[in-house]
PDB file of C-alpha atoms in Angstrom:
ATOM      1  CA  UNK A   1       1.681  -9.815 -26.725  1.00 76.00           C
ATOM      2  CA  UNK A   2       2.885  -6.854 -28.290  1.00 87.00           C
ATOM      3  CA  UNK A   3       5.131  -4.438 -25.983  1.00 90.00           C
ATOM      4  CA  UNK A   4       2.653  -1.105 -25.846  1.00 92.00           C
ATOM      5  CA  UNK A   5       4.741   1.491 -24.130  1.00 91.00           C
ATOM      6  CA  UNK A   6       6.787   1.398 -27.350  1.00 93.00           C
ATOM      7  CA  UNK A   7       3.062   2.472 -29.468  1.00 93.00           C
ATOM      8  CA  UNK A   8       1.729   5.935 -29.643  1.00 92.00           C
ATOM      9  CA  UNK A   9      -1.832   4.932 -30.378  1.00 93.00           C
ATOM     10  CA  UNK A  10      -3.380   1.392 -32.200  1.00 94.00           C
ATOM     11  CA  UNK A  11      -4.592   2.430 -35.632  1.00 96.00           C
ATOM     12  CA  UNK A  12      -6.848   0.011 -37.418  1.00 95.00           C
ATOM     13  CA  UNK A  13      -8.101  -0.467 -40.825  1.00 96.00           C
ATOM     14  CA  UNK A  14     -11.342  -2.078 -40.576  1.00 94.00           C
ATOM     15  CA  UNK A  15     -15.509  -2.508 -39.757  1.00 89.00           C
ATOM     16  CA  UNK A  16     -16.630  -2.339 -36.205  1.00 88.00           C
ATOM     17  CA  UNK A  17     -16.466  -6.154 -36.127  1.00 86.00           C
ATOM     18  CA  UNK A  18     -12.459  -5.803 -35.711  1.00 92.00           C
ATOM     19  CA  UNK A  19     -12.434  -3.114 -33.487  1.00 91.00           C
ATOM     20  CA  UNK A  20     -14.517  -5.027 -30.830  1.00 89.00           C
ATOM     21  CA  UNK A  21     -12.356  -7.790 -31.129  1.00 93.00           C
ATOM     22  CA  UNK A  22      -9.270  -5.763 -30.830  1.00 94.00           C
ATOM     23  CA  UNK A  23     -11.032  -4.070 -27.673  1.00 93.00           C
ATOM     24  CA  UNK A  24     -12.041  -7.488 -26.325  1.00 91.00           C
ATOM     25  CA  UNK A  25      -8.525  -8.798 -26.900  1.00 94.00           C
ATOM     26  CA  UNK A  26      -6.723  -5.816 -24.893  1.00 94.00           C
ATOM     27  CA  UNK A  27      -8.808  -6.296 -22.128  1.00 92.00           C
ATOM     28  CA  UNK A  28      -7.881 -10.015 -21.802  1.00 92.00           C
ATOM     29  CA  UNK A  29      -4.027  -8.719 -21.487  1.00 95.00           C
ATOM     30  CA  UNK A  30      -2.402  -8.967 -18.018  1.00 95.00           C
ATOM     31  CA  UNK A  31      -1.667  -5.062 -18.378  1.00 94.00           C
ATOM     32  CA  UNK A  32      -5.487  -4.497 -19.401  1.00 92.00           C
ATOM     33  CA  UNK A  33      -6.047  -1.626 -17.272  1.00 93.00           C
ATOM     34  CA  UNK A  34      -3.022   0.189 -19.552  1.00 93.00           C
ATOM     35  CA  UNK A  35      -3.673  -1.584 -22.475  1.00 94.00           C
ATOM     36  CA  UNK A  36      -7.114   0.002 -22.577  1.00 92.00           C
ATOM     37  CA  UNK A  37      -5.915   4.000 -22.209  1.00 92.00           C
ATOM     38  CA  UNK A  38      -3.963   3.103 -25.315  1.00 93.00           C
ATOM     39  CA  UNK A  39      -5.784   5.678 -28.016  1.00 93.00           C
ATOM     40  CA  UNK A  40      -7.654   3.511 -30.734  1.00 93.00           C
ATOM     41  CA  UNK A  41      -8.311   5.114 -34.306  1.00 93.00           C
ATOM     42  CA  UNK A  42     -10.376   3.286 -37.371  1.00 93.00           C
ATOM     43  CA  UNK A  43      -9.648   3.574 -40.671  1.00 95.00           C
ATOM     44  CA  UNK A  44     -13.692   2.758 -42.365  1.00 95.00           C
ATOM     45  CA  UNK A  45     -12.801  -0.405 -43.811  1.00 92.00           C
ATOM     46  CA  UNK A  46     -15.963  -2.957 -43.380  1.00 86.00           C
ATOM     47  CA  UNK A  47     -19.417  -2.873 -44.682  1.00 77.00           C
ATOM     48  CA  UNK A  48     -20.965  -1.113 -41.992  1.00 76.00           C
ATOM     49  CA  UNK A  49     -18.484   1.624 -40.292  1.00 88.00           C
ATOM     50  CA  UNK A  50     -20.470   2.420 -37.754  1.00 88.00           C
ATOM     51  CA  UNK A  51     -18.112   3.755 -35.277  1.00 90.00           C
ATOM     52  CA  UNK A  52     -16.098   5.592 -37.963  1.00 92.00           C
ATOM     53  CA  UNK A  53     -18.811   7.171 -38.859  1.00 92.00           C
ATOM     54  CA  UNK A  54     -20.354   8.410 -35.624  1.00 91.00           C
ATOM     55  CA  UNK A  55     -16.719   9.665 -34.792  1.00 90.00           C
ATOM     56  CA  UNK A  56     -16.543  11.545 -37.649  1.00 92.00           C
ATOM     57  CA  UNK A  57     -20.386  13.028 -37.430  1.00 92.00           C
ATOM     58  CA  UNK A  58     -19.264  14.658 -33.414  1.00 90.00           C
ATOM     59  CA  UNK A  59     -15.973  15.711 -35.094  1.00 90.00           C
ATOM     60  CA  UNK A  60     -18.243  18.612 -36.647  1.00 91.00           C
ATOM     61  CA  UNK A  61     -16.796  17.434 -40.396  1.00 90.00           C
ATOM     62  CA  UNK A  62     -19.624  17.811 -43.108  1.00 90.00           C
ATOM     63  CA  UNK A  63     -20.958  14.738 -44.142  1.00 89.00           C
ATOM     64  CA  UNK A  64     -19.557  12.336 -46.197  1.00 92.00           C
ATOM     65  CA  UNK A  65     -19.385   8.494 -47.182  1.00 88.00           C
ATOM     66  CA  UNK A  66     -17.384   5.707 -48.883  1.00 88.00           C
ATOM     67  CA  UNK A  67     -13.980   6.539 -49.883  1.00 92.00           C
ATOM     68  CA  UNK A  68     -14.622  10.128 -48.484  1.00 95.00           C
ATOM     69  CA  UNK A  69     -15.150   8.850 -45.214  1.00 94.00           C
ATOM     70  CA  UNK A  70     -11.796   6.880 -45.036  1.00 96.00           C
ATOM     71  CA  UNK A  71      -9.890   9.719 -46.240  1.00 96.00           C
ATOM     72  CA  UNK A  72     -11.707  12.590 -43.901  1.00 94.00           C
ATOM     73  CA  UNK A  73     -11.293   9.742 -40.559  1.00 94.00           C
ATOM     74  CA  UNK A  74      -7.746   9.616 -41.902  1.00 95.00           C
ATOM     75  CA  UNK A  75      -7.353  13.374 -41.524  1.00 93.00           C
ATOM     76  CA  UNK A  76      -8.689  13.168 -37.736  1.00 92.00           C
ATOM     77  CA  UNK A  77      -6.509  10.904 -37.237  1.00 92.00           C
ATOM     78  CA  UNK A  78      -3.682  12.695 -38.845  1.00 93.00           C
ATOM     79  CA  UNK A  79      -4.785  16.115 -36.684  1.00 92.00           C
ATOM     80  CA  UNK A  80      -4.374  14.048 -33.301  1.00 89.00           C
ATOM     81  CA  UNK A  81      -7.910  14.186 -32.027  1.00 78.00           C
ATOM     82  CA  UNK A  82      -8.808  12.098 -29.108  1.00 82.00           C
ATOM     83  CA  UNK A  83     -11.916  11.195 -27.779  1.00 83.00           C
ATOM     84  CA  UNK A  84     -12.857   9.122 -24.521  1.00 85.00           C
ATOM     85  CA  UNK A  85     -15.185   6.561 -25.035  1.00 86.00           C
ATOM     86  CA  UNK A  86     -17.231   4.581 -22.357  1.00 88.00           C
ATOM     87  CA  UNK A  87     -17.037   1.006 -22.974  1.00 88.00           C
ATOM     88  CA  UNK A  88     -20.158  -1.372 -21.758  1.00 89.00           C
ATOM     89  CA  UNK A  89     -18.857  -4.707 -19.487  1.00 89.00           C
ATOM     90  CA  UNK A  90     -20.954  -7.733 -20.364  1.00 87.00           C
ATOM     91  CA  UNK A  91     -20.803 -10.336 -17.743  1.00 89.00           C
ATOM     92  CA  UNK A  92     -21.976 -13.930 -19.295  1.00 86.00           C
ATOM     93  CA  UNK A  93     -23.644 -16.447 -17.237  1.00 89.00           C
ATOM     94  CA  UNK A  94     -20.693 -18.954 -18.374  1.00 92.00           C
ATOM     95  CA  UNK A  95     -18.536 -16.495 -16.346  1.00 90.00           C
ATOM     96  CA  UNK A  96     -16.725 -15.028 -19.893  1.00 87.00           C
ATOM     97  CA  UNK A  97     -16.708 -10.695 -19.836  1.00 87.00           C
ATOM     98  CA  UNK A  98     -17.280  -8.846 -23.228  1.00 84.00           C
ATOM     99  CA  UNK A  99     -17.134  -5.541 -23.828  1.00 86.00           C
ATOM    100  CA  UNK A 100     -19.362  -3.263 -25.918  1.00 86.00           C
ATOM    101  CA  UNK A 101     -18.476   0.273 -27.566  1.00 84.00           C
ATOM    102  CA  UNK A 102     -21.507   0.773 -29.790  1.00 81.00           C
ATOM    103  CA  UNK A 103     -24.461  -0.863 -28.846  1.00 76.00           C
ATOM    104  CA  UNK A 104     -25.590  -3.814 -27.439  1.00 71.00           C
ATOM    105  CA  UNK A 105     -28.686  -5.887 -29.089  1.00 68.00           C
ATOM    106  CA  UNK A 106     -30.333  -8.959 -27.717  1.00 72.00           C
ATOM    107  CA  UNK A 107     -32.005 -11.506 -29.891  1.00 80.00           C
ATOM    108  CA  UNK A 108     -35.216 -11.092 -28.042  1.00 83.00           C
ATOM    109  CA  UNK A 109     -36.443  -8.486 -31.044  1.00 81.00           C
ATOM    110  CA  UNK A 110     -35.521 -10.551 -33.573  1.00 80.00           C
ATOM    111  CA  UNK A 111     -37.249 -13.736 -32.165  1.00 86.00           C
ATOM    112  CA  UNK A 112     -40.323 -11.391 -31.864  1.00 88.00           C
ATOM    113  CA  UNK A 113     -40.361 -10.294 -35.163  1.00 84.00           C
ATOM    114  CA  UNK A 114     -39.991 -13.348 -36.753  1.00 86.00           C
ATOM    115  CA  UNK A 115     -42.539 -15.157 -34.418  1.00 87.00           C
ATOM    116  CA  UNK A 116     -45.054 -12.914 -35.018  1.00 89.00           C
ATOM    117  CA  UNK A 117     -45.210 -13.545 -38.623  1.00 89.00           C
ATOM    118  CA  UNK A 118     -48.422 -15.760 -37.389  1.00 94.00           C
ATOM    119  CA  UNK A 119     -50.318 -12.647 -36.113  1.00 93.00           C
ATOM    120  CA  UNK A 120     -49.426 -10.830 -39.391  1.00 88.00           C
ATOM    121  CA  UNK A 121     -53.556 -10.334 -40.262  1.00 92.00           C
ATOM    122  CA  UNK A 122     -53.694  -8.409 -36.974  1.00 90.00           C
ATOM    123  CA  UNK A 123     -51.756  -5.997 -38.566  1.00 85.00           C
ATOM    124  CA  UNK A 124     -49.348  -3.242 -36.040  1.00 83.00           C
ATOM    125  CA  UNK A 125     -50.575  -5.273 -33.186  1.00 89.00           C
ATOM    126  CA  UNK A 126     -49.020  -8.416 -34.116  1.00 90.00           C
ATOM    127  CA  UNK A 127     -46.062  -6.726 -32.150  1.00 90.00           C
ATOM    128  CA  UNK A 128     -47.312  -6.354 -29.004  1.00 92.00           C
ATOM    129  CA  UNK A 129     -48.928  -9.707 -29.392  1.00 94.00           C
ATOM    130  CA  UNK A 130     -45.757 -11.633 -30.359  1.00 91.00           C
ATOM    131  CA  UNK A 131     -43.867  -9.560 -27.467  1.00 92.00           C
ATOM    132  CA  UNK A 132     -46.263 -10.770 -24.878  1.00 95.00           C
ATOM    133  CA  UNK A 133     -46.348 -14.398 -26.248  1.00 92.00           C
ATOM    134  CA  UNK A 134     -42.315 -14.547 -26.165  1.00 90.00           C
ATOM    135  CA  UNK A 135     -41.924 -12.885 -23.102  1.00 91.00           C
ATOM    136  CA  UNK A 136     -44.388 -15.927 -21.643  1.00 92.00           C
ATOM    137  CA  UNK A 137     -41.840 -18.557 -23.436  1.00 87.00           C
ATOM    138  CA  UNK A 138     -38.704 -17.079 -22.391  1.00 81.00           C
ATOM    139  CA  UNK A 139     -36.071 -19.426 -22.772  1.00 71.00           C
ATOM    140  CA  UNK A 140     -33.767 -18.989 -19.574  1.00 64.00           C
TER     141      UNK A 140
END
């Protein structure tokens, strides 16, 4: 466990998928409470770069993408700019906590969409039909 007094702010190069488990990881720390007022910058360095993008559409920066992206985030980042974030808790039945910064999905849409692949020839309504015929078969 790294000694964070000694740290300014955590600055990672990567997607959104490292960032949530760097979140999730400073939250499991005995000092969480600190750990977590620690400022957090991304460098875009996944596939998606969700986050880094958002951040960088509210910072009022024109638009850009790819390699432009990584070097205007690294400019932001360079200028200081902070920005509080909520965080969504996510308690699990099995008693395990995540947290969420972006969004939070559940696989209820996806099981709907694919399900209703059967009701295709009913055409827009398949969806309403498939999400009443899950909903019935909810697996708990």
């Amino acid at each position: 466990e790294a000694d964070l007094t000694q740290l300014d702010a955590l600055v990672i190069l990567s997607g959104d998928g490292l960032l949530f488990e760097v979140i999730n990881g400073l939250v499991e720390r005995p000092d969480w409470e600190e750990a977590i007022q620690k400022p957090l910058g991304i460098l875009p360095g996944g596939s998606g770069n969700a986050l880094a993008a958002s951040l960088h559409y509210y910072s009022g920066a024109p638009p850009v993408s790819g390699e432009d992206l990584l070097v205007s985030c690294g400019f932001l980042l360079c200028k200081g700019s902070v920005s509080h974030m909520d965080l969504v808790s996510i308690q699990l039945s099995s008693g395990s906590r995540l947290f969420s910064f972006l969004s939070l999905a559940w696989g209820f849409v996806a099981d709907v969409d694919v399900e209703s692949e059967k009701y295709r020839h009913m055409g827009a309504a398949r969806f309403t039909i498939g999400t009443l015929v899950r909903l019935a078969s909810l697996r708990v």
